[in-house]
Amino acid sequence: MKKIYIVGLATLSLAACKPNLEPASPSKGDADFTTYVSVGNSLTAGYADGTLYRSGQQSSYPSMLAAQFKLVGGGEFKQPLLPGEAGYPGLKRVLGYSTGCDGVTALGPVLYSGTLDTTGSSANIAAGGPYNNVGVPGIRCIDYTTAGYALFNPYAARFFTSPFEKAVTQATKINATFFSMWLGANDVLGYATSGGNGAVSGTGQSDISPLATFTSVYNSVVDSMTARGAKGVLINIPDVTSIPYFTTIPAKGLVLRQGQADSLSAAYAPLGITFTAGANYFIIQDAAAPGGMRKIHDGEYIILTTPSDSLKCAGWGSRKPIPKNYVLSADEVTNVKDATAAFNNVIAAAGAAHNLPVVDMNAYLKTISSGTIFNGVTFNATFVSGGAFSLDGVHLTPRGYALAANYILLTINNKYHSTIPMVDVNKYSGVRFP
Amino acid sequence: MKKLCISAIACFLYSSGAFGAGFQLNLQGLRQLAMANTGTAWAWDASSIFYNPGAVSRLEGMQVYGAVNFVMPSVKYVQTPTGGYSAETKAQTFTPFNLYFGGTLKKHNKIGVGIGVYTPFGSGTKWDDNWQGRYINRNISLQSFFVQPTVSYKINELVSVGAGFIYAFGNVKIEQALPVQFATGADSKGTLEGNANGVGFNLGVHVKATEKIQLGLTYRSQVKMKVDDGNATFVVPSSLTANFPNTNFSTKLNLPDVITFGVGYKVNTKLIILADLEYTGWKVYDSLVFDYKTNTSSLADTRTPRLYQSVMAIRLGANYQIMKSLSVSAGAAYDPTPVRDGYVSPELPDANRYVGTVGASFSPMKKITIMAALEFVTSDKRDATFLPANFSGKYQSTAFTGGVGFAYHF
């Protein structure tokens, strides 16, 4: 009897030794997360490393949000998943070694050379839908109500019921109780990534979308999404000029020895351009400058896709100007910033009109670009090593998407008085090294 | 152009909390442990070599004393602000021990001598390999051993003094994941391992004010533990081995000084009550520097602020003599944390601690005493952020300790 008592006491005391700290149970607050639909473009689809592939889609911020929503009553979240990892339609980029024209082998993004597991990627999978994640890489806001858009977009063609279906129809197929909408980045990105060669107000792929069209389409999509009483969250568009796509190649990246500087100075003497030993500004094409070329200025950008062999061996930026479709000049940067601000005003107004919170992703991505630290991991906009941006310099890594998801959750929790737990950012990958 | 980027990877090594407050072990004697670690004012046995060198000359004859403790710490973490993720440290048992040999060479001799070996700092924390805070800490373990030769002199019946020289040695091992991933998605890993040593001293005054009241005052000095040729090893993707070379590191870890004032009151022939006030000078621990022999763009020397504050612990204990051969003890203590908000790291998250103890000592024959003690420590639930890594959460830690020992009186 006595023995049993002692054993019992010992067990009791050992059990009491454990910390009894428990998290509060999450609550959905004033919103209903039962059926969640995510509207957007490549960022929403989980696009990364220059293409779309299965594990990228599985690490999309909407799928992370959906997993957290499940903790407060959220249901199934269907994505139009690709069958493989290689990338569709193009191959993804991975880190690897390549030898440049100068014979130097260096680590950098190279095309994936693993198993081609892309069979069936182009098959239409609308029968498996409707899908909760209707993010379509490449889609602009102004495309969202265009019938027949899927004829020109392979991603839309995969899961739209008919090529003549409007994106907004696809997005409202599911009767969402909650939606997120991150639309509009491509309405300015196409202009920026093509070096600002398009029109400031046009409907071509490298134009900045006309503000009036953007405004009316954006508002009509929000109207459609909220027509049946859904609550949701709007996400504004980032100022792309702080992303690695524009910041990786430095303006003052032309490094010269004395002899090279002297001969270039001699060659450019008629234009009054001089060079010194050390770092110099690259020479770029500019129709308005004497001789059609000048030195690039700080605050102007050379895009990431500028052929590096041409820079290294073909005299681009030194003997020859870098062609203008690879350069975002000061005027073009202003156009990008103005358009971004104007579109974000439209988004903010739509949020106010519909009582929807707006995630200031523009501001948040700026904090990531300028350097931030979270759970022991540092993030910045440095290409490859910065951790948040994938190998295309535009889209995020899974870890970067997780940061974005948490920022969206903060806004949702704040607005709807919910206490949805944050995503475990460190569960996801950053850039992987060979 | 693109190779530029690779050189810029900077992985900050957070390994810094070693020798933090949670690593202080108050387990240098079993009777004392059983009374919440009071004992500065009372000359129980040879463990006074640690608790008050001044009391060693109060002992009657020489004693040999040995004890071992089994410490089972446990920490739970819940992510903040909204929970959803929690983690608990893996179960581990640490076995700090102490050995003492000392006392007076003859009964009623004025001079006492002794030597003690004890473990005032040591413990460890082991988290799951893939836990959320792995880039700050995955596994840390620390051992320290103090060797203290001691002399004590009884000036008169009222006052005795004592001093001990401390040679300290130990080792530390820290493992953390690095946020650089292999092509498979696996994390890189950094391990820091080193031996440390240092010197210090332990001074004590013991006053037998009356038959009923005894007082004690001790000062244990700072011990500057130096790690000179520690090994830093890295497991990283082959493309980054040049960034993370295996190298040596050096660092200094200052163990704080401790001033203790104790009072003992013999209520009657059976009951003794003790109280200690213990001031620990954690303030010396304001930053921690790791100096790597080989520095690269990714592996820079680190200087982490710790900004500890000095604290005062309060301890109370009682001993009741049931019969001549058997006594029982109990105690309680409050141990405030030296770690400020913003510097609570998962290596050994610190918070104010509450201590409860019980124990017994039994003398089956005249010369032999067998002792046992149990201690339970629990902390506040502390909502905290480790600013250098922007890592937030709520922590609670507990520790369960059982100790057994014996003393032989020559």
Short mmCIF file of N, CA and C in Angstrom, two decimals, chain B residues 115-263:
data_model
loop_
_atom_site.label_atom_id
_atom_site.label_comp_id
_atom_site.label_asym_id
_atom_site.label_seq_id
_atom_site.Cartn_x
_atom_site.Cartn_y
_atom_site.Cartn_z
N ILE B 115 40.05 20.30 0.02
CA ILE B 115 40.03 20.48 -1.43
C ILE B 115 38.67 20.04 -1.94
N GLY B 116 38.15 20.79 -2.87
CA GLY B 116 36.85 20.46 -3.42
C GLY B 116 36.90 20.44 -4.95
N VAL B 117 36.12 19.55 -5.50
CA VAL B 117 35.92 19.53 -6.95
C VAL B 117 34.41 19.61 -7.16
N TYR B 118 33.96 20.61 -7.88
CA TYR B 118 32.51 20.76 -8.05
C TYR B 118 32.20 21.39 -9.40
N THR B 119 30.94 21.44 -9.73
CA THR B 119 30.51 21.83 -11.08
C THR B 119 29.47 22.93 -10.97
N PRO B 120 29.92 24.18 -10.89
CA PRO B 120 28.95 25.26 -10.65
C PRO B 120 28.20 25.73 -11.90
N PHE B 121 28.72 25.38 -13.06
CA PHE B 121 28.04 25.76 -14.29
C PHE B 121 28.02 24.56 -15.21
N GLY B 122 26.91 24.29 -15.82
CA GLY B 122 26.85 23.16 -16.75
C GLY B 122 25.41 22.84 -17.02
N SER B 123 25.14 22.29 -18.16
CA SER B 123 23.79 21.91 -18.53
C SER B 123 23.77 21.86 -20.05
N GLY B 124 22.59 21.83 -20.58
CA GLY B 124 22.51 21.79 -22.03
C GLY B 124 21.08 21.89 -22.49
N THR B 125 20.94 22.21 -23.74
CA THR B 125 19.63 22.30 -24.36
C THR B 125 19.74 21.66 -25.73
N LYS B 126 18.80 20.79 -26.02
CA LYS B 126 18.84 20.11 -27.30
C LYS B 126 17.46 20.21 -27.92
N TRP B 127 17.39 20.92 -29.04
CA TRP B 127 16.11 21.04 -29.74
C TRP B 127 16.09 20.07 -30.90
N ASP B 128 14.90 19.85 -31.43
CA ASP B 128 14.76 19.01 -32.61
C ASP B 128 15.55 19.62 -33.77
N ASP B 129 16.16 18.77 -34.60
CA ASP B 129 17.01 19.25 -35.69
C ASP B 129 16.30 20.24 -36.61
N ASN B 130 15.01 20.06 -36.81
CA ASN B 130 14.31 20.93 -37.77
C ASN B 130 13.43 21.97 -37.13
N TRP B 131 13.69 22.24 -35.88
CA TRP B 131 12.78 23.18 -35.20
C TRP B 131 12.99 24.58 -35.75
N GLN B 132 12.00 25.41 -35.48
CA GLN B 132 11.93 26.75 -36.06
C GLN B 132 13.13 27.64 -35.69
N GLY B 133 13.70 27.43 -34.54
CA GLY B 133 14.82 28.28 -34.10
C GLY B 133 16.18 27.68 -34.35
N ARG B 134 16.26 26.72 -35.28
CA ARG B 134 17.51 25.98 -35.45
C ARG B 134 18.67 26.83 -35.94
N TYR B 135 18.34 27.98 -36.57
CA TYR B 135 19.43 28.85 -37.04
C TYR B 135 20.01 29.68 -35.89
N ILE B 136 19.38 29.59 -34.75
CA ILE B 136 19.92 30.27 -33.57
C ILE B 136 20.59 29.24 -32.67
N ASN B 137 19.90 28.16 -32.44
CA ASN B 137 20.53 27.08 -31.69
C ASN B 137 19.81 25.76 -31.90
N ARG B 138 20.61 24.71 -32.02
CA ARG B 138 20.04 23.38 -32.15
C ARG B 138 20.44 22.56 -30.91
N ASN B 139 21.66 22.78 -30.48
CA ASN B 139 22.18 21.96 -29.40
C ASN B 139 23.30 22.72 -28.72
N ILE B 140 23.21 22.84 -27.43
CA ILE B 140 24.32 23.46 -26.71
C ILE B 140 24.56 22.63 -25.47
N SER B 141 25.80 22.37 -25.17
CA SER B 141 26.09 21.69 -23.91
C SER B 141 27.35 22.28 -23.33
N LEU B 142 27.36 22.27 -22.03
CA LEU B 142 28.43 22.95 -21.32
C LEU B 142 28.78 22.16 -20.08
N GLN B 143 30.05 22.04 -19.84
CA GLN B 143 30.50 21.40 -18.61
C GLN B 143 31.56 22.27 -18.00
N SER B 144 31.58 22.36 -16.69
CA SER B 144 32.69 23.05 -16.05
C SER B 144 33.04 22.33 -14.76
N PHE B 145 34.29 22.36 -14.42
CA PHE B 145 34.76 21.73 -13.19
C PHE B 145 35.64 22.74 -12.47
N PHE B 146 35.36 22.94 -11.22
CA PHE B 146 36.19 23.83 -10.41
C PHE B 146 36.95 22.97 -9.41
N VAL B 147 38.24 23.22 -9.32
CA VAL B 147 39.05 22.55 -8.30
C VAL B 147 39.48 23.63 -7.33
N GLN B 148 39.20 23.41 -6.06
CA GLN B 148 39.43 24.47 -5.09
C GLN B 148 40.15 23.99 -3.83
N PRO B 149 41.48 24.14 -3.75
CA PRO B 149 42.19 23.92 -2.50
C PRO B 149 41.90 25.08 -1.55
N THR B 150 41.72 24.75 -0.29
CA THR B 150 41.17 25.75 0.64
C THR B 150 41.88 25.68 2.00
N VAL B 151 42.11 26.85 2.61
CA VAL B 151 42.54 26.88 4.01
C VAL B 151 41.57 27.74 4.80
N SER B 152 41.43 27.41 6.05
CA SER B 152 40.48 28.12 6.90
C SER B 152 41.11 28.28 8.28
N TYR B 153 40.85 29.40 8.91
CA TYR B 153 41.45 29.67 10.22
C TYR B 153 40.38 30.19 11.17
N LYS B 154 40.33 29.52 12.32
CA LYS B 154 39.37 29.96 13.34
C LYS B 154 40.08 30.96 14.24
N ILE B 155 39.78 32.23 14.04
CA ILE B 155 40.45 33.28 14.80
C ILE B 155 40.12 33.13 16.28
N ASN B 156 38.84 32.95 16.56
CA ASN B 156 38.39 32.65 17.92
C ASN B 156 37.05 31.95 17.82
N GLU B 157 36.41 31.73 18.96
CA GLU B 157 35.14 31.01 18.92
C GLU B 157 34.10 31.77 18.10
N LEU B 158 34.30 33.08 18.03
CA LEU B 158 33.31 33.91 17.34
C LEU B 158 33.51 33.92 15.82
N VAL B 159 34.73 34.12 15.39
CA VAL B 159 34.97 34.38 13.96
C VAL B 159 35.97 33.39 13.38
N SER B 160 35.64 32.89 12.19
CA SER B 160 36.62 32.11 11.43
C SER B 160 36.59 32.60 9.98
N VAL B 161 37.74 32.47 9.33
CA VAL B 161 37.84 32.94 7.95
C VAL B 161 38.42 31.83 7.09
N GLY B 162 38.27 31.97 5.79
CA GLY B 162 38.82 30.94 4.91
C GLY B 162 38.97 31.48 3.51
N ALA B 163 39.85 30.82 2.76
CA ALA B 163 40.07 31.23 1.38
C ALA B 163 40.40 30.01 0.54
N GLY B 164 39.91 30.02 -0.66
CA GLY B 164 40.22 28.94 -1.59
C GLY B 164 40.64 29.51 -2.93
N PHE B 165 41.57 28.81 -3.56
CA PHE B 165 41.98 29.19 -4.90
C PHE B 165 41.21 28.30 -5.87
N ILE B 166 40.73 28.89 -6.96
CA ILE B 166 39.93 28.10 -7.91
C ILE B 166 40.65 27.95 -9.23
N TYR B 167 40.82 26.70 -9.64
CA TYR B 167 41.23 26.46 -11.02
C TYR B 167 40.02 25.85 -11.72
N ALA B 168 39.61 26.51 -12.79
CA ALA B 168 38.40 26.06 -13.47
C ALA B 168 38.74 25.56 -14.87
N PHE B 169 38.12 24.48 -15.25
CA PHE B 169 38.26 24.03 -16.64
C PHE B 169 36.93 23.46 -17.09
N GLY B 170 36.78 23.38 -18.39
CA GLY B 170 35.51 22.88 -18.87
C GLY B 170 35.49 22.81 -20.39
N ASN B 171 34.33 22.53 -20.92
CA ASN B 171 34.21 22.51 -22.37
C ASN B 171 32.83 22.95 -22.76
N VAL B 172 32.76 23.40 -23.99
CA VAL B 172 31.49 23.88 -24.50
C VAL B 172 31.32 23.36 -25.92
N LYS B 173 30.10 22.99 -26.25
CA LYS B 173 29.81 22.55 -27.61
C LYS B 173 28.50 23.19 -28.05
N ILE B 174 28.56 23.83 -29.18
CA ILE B 174 27.39 24.53 -29.69
C ILE B 174 27.16 24.08 -31.13
N GLU B 175 25.93 23.71 -31.44
CA GLU B 175 25.63 23.33 -32.81
C GLU B 175 24.41 24.11 -33.28
N GLN B 176 24.52 24.67 -34.47
CA GLN B 176 23.36 25.34 -35.03
C GLN B 176 23.29 25.09 -36.53
N ALA B 177 22.07 25.18 -37.05
CA ALA B 177 21.91 25.08 -38.50
C ALA B 177 22.26 26.43 -39.10
N LEU B 178 22.77 26.42 -40.31
CA LEU B 178 23.05 27.67 -41.02
C LEU B 178 22.04 27.81 -42.15
N PRO B 179 21.52 29.01 -42.34
CA PRO B 179 20.47 29.18 -43.35
C PRO B 179 21.00 29.21 -44.78
N VAL B 180 21.81 28.23 -45.10
CA VAL B 180 22.30 28.05 -46.46
C VAL B 180 21.95 26.61 -46.80
N GLN B 181 21.20 26.43 -47.89
CA GLN B 181 20.68 25.10 -48.12
C GLN B 181 21.37 24.36 -49.25
N PHE B 182 21.53 23.06 -49.04
CA PHE B 182 22.03 22.17 -50.07
C PHE B 182 20.98 22.04 -51.17
N ALA B 183 21.39 21.47 -52.31
CA ALA B 183 20.45 21.26 -53.40
C ALA B 183 19.28 20.39 -52.96
N THR B 184 19.49 19.54 -51.97
CA THR B 184 18.42 18.68 -51.47
C THR B 184 17.44 19.44 -50.57
N GLY B 185 17.81 20.65 -50.18
CA GLY B 185 16.98 21.40 -49.26
C GLY B 185 17.47 21.31 -47.83
N ALA B 186 18.45 20.42 -47.58
CA ALA B 186 18.98 20.27 -46.21
C ALA B 186 19.76 21.52 -45.82
N ASP B 187 19.74 21.81 -44.54
CA ASP B 187 20.46 22.98 -44.03
C ASP B 187 21.95 22.70 -43.89
N SER B 188 22.73 23.76 -43.95
CA SER B 188 24.13 23.66 -43.56
C SER B 188 24.20 23.65 -42.04
N LYS B 189 25.39 23.36 -41.56
CA LYS B 189 25.52 23.21 -40.11
C LYS B 189 26.84 23.80 -39.65
N GLY B 190 26.83 24.43 -38.51
CA GLY B 190 28.07 24.92 -37.91
C GLY B 190 28.19 24.38 -36.49
N THR B 191 29.38 23.95 -36.14
CA THR B 191 29.62 23.44 -34.80
C THR B 191 30.81 24.15 -34.20
N LEU B 192 30.67 24.59 -32.99
CA LEU B 192 31.77 25.22 -32.27
C LEU B 192 32.03 24.38 -31.04
N GLU B 193 33.29 24.00 -30.89
CA GLU B 193 33.62 23.11 -29.80
C GLU B 193 34.94 23.57 -29.20
N GLY B 194 35.00 23.71 -27.90
CA GLY B 194 36.27 24.15 -27.34
C GLY B 194 36.40 23.86 -25.87
N ASN B 195 37.65 23.85 -25.44
CA ASN B 195 37.95 23.70 -24.02
C ASN B 195 38.29 25.06 -23.45
N ALA B 196 37.90 25.25 -22.20
CA ALA B 196 38.12 26.55 -21.58
C ALA B 196 38.77 26.36 -20.23
N ASN B 197 39.49 27.36 -19.80
CA ASN B 197 39.96 27.34 -18.42
C ASN B 197 40.16 28.74 -17.89
N GLY B 198 40.24 28.81 -16.56
CA GLY B 198 40.38 30.11 -15.91
C GLY B 198 40.68 29.92 -14.43
N VAL B 199 40.93 31.02 -13.73
CA VAL B 199 41.21 30.94 -12.31
C VAL B 199 40.37 31.95 -11.53
N GLY B 200 40.23 31.69 -10.25
CA GLY B 200 39.47 32.60 -9.40
C GLY B 200 39.71 32.25 -7.95
N PHE B 201 38.89 32.79 -7.07
CA PHE B 201 39.05 32.46 -5.66
C PHE B 201 37.71 32.53 -4.95
N ASN B 202 37.71 31.97 -3.75
CA ASN B 202 36.49 31.87 -2.95
C ASN B 202 36.85 32.25 -1.52
N LEU B 203 36.27 33.33 -1.02
CA LEU B 203 36.58 33.82 0.32
C LEU B 203 35.35 33.71 1.21
N GLY B 204 35.58 33.46 2.50
CA GLY B 204 34.42 33.37 3.39
C GLY B 204 34.75 33.76 4.82
N VAL B 205 33.75 34.31 5.46
CA VAL B 205 33.83 34.61 6.89
C VAL B 205 32.64 33.93 7.56
N HIS B 206 32.92 33.28 8.67
CA HIS B 206 31.82 32.64 9.39
C HIS B 206 31.81 33.16 10.82
N VAL B 207 30.65 33.53 11.30
CA VAL B 207 30.52 34.10 12.64
C VAL B 207 29.52 33.28 13.44
N LYS B 208 29.99 32.79 14.59
CA LYS B 208 29.08 32.08 15.48
C LYS B 208 28.68 33.08 16.54
N ALA B 209 27.67 33.86 16.24
CA ALA B 209 27.31 35.00 17.07
C ALA B 209 26.88 34.56 18.46
N THR B 210 25.97 33.61 18.49
CA THR B 210 25.52 33.06 19.77
C THR B 210 25.36 31.56 19.56
N GLU B 211 24.92 30.86 20.58
CA GLU B 211 24.66 29.44 20.41
C GLU B 211 23.55 29.23 19.39
N LYS B 212 22.68 30.20 19.25
CA LYS B 212 21.53 30.04 18.36
C LYS B 212 21.73 30.65 16.98
N ILE B 213 22.57 31.68 16.91
CA ILE B 213 22.66 32.42 15.65
C ILE B 213 24.05 32.32 15.04
N GLN B 214 24.08 31.95 13.77
CA GLN B 214 25.33 31.95 13.04
C GLN B 214 25.15 32.78 11.77
N LEU B 215 26.26 33.38 11.34
CA LEU B 215 26.20 34.23 10.14
C LEU B 215 27.32 33.82 9.19
N GLY B 216 27.11 34.07 7.91
CA GLY B 216 28.17 33.78 6.94
C GLY B 216 28.16 34.82 5.83
N LEU B 217 29.35 35.11 5.35
CA LEU B 217 29.48 36.03 4.23
C LEU B 217 30.57 35.48 3.31
N THR B 218 30.23 35.30 2.04
CA THR B 218 31.25 34.76 1.13
C THR B 218 31.33 35.61 -0.13
N TYR B 219 32.49 35.54 -0.73
CA TYR B 219 32.68 36.19 -2.02
C TYR B 219 33.38 35.20 -2.95
N ARG B 220 32.70 34.81 -3.99
CA ARG B 220 33.32 33.98 -5.00
C ARG B 220 33.60 34.87 -6.21
N SER B 221 34.85 34.88 -6.61
CA SER B 221 35.27 35.86 -7.61
C SER B 221 34.76 35.50 -9.00
N GLN B 222 34.88 36.46 -9.86
CA GLN B 222 34.66 36.22 -11.28
C GLN B 222 35.68 35.20 -11.78
N VAL B 223 35.29 34.36 -12.69
CA VAL B 223 36.26 33.45 -13.32
C VAL B 223 36.18 33.71 -14.82
N LYS B 224 37.29 34.16 -15.37
CA LYS B 224 37.30 34.44 -16.80
C LYS B 224 37.72 33.20 -17.54
N MET B 225 36.75 32.53 -18.12
CA MET B 225 37.03 31.29 -18.85
C MET B 225 37.48 31.66 -20.25
N LYS B 226 38.66 31.20 -20.60
CA LYS B 226 39.18 31.51 -21.94
C LYS B 226 39.16 30.27 -22.81
N VAL B 227 38.60 30.42 -23.99
CA VAL B 227 38.67 29.35 -24.99
C VAL B 227 39.68 29.82 -26.02
N ASP B 228 40.76 29.08 -26.18
CA ASP B 228 41.80 29.55 -27.09
C ASP B 228 41.79 28.90 -28.46
N ASP B 229 41.83 27.58 -28.47
CA ASP B 229 41.89 26.93 -29.78
C ASP B 229 40.67 26.08 -30.01
N GLY B 230 39.51 26.71 -29.91
CA GLY B 230 38.29 25.98 -30.17
C GLY B 230 38.20 25.63 -31.65
N ASN B 231 37.45 24.57 -31.93
CA ASN B 231 37.30 24.17 -33.33
C ASN B 231 35.94 24.60 -33.86
N ALA B 232 35.99 25.33 -34.97
CA ALA B 232 34.75 25.68 -35.67
C ALA B 232 34.70 24.82 -36.92
N THR B 233 33.68 24.00 -37.03
CA THR B 233 33.57 23.14 -38.22
C THR B 233 32.24 23.40 -38.90
N PHE B 234 32.27 23.32 -40.22
CA PHE B 234 31.09 23.65 -41.00
C PHE B 234 30.77 22.55 -42.00
N VAL B 235 29.51 22.24 -42.11
CA VAL B 235 29.06 21.34 -43.17
C VAL B 235 28.21 22.19 -44.10
N VAL B 236 28.78 22.51 -45.26
CA VAL B 236 28.10 23.41 -46.20
C VAL B 236 28.17 22.83 -47.61
N PRO B 237 27.33 23.32 -48.52
CA PRO B 237 27.43 22.85 -49.91
C PRO B 237 28.84 23.09 -50.45
N SER B 238 29.27 22.21 -51.35
CA SER B 238 30.66 22.27 -51.82
C SER B 238 30.99 23.61 -52.47
N SER B 239 29.98 24.27 -53.05
CA SER B 239 30.26 25.54 -53.69
C SER B 239 30.60 26.63 -52.68
N LEU B 240 30.37 26.36 -51.41
CA LEU B 240 30.59 27.39 -50.39
C LEU B 240 31.66 27.03 -49.38
N THR B 241 32.41 25.95 -49.64
CA THR B 241 33.40 25.53 -48.65
C THR B 241 34.45 26.61 -48.42
N ALA B 242 34.75 27.39 -49.46
CA ALA B 242 35.73 28.45 -49.28
C ALA B 242 35.19 29.56 -48.37
N ASN B 243 33.89 29.72 -48.37
CA ASN B 243 33.29 30.74 -47.52
C ASN B 243 33.27 30.33 -46.05
N PHE B 244 33.19 29.02 -45.84
CA PHE B 244 33.09 28.51 -44.48
C PHE B 244 34.21 27.52 -44.20
N PRO B 245 35.43 28.01 -44.07
CA PRO B 245 36.53 27.09 -43.81
C PRO B 245 36.48 26.59 -42.37
N ASN B 246 36.88 25.35 -42.17
CA ASN B 246 37.00 24.88 -40.80
C ASN B 246 38.17 25.63 -40.18
N THR B 247 37.96 26.19 -39.02
CA THR B 247 38.99 27.06 -38.46
C THR B 247 38.96 26.98 -36.93
N ASN B 248 39.86 27.72 -36.31
CA ASN B 248 39.86 27.81 -34.85
C ASN B 248 39.18 29.09 -34.42
N PHE B 249 38.71 29.09 -33.22
CA PHE B 249 38.14 30.32 -32.70
C PHE B 249 38.58 30.51 -31.26
N SER B 250 38.52 31.73 -30.82
CA SER B 250 38.77 32.00 -29.40
C SER B 250 37.66 32.90 -28.86
N THR B 251 37.41 32.76 -27.59
CA THR B 251 36.40 33.59 -26.96
C THR B 251 36.66 33.63 -25.46
N LYS B 252 36.04 34.57 -24.80
CA LYS B 252 36.15 34.67 -23.34
C LYS B 252 34.76 34.67 -22.77
N LEU B 253 34.57 33.85 -21.76
CA LEU B 253 33.27 33.78 -21.11
C LEU B 253 33.47 34.09 -19.64
N ASN B 254 32.95 35.20 -19.23
CA ASN B 254 33.15 35.62 -17.85
C ASN B 254 32.08 35.05 -16.94
N LEU B 255 32.48 34.14 -16.05
CA LEU B 255 31.54 33.67 -15.05
C LEU B 255 31.47 34.72 -13.96
N PRO B 256 30.28 35.06 -13.54
CA PRO B 256 30.12 36.21 -12.66
C PRO B 256 30.60 35.94 -11.23
N ASP B 257 30.87 37.02 -10.52
CA ASP B 257 31.17 36.88 -9.10
C ASP B 257 29.87 36.80 -8.30
N VAL B 258 29.97 36.18 -7.15
CA VAL B 258 28.78 35.94 -6.33
C VAL B 258 29.09 36.35 -4.89
N ILE B 259 28.25 37.20 -4.34
CA ILE B 259 28.37 37.56 -2.92
C ILE B 259 27.16 36.97 -2.20
N THR B 260 27.41 36.22 -1.13
CA THR B 260 26.30 35.61 -0.42
C THR B 260 26.37 35.98 1.05
N PHE B 261 25.24 36.36 1.58
CA PHE B 261 25.13 36.61 3.01
C PHE B 261 24.08 35.66 3.57
N GLY B 262 24.45 34.95 4.61
CA GLY B 262 23.52 33.97 5.16
C GLY B 262 23.36 34.11 6.67
N VAL B 263 22.17 33.75 7.11
CA VAL B 263 21.87 33.74 8.54
C VAL B 263 21.31 32.37 8.89
#
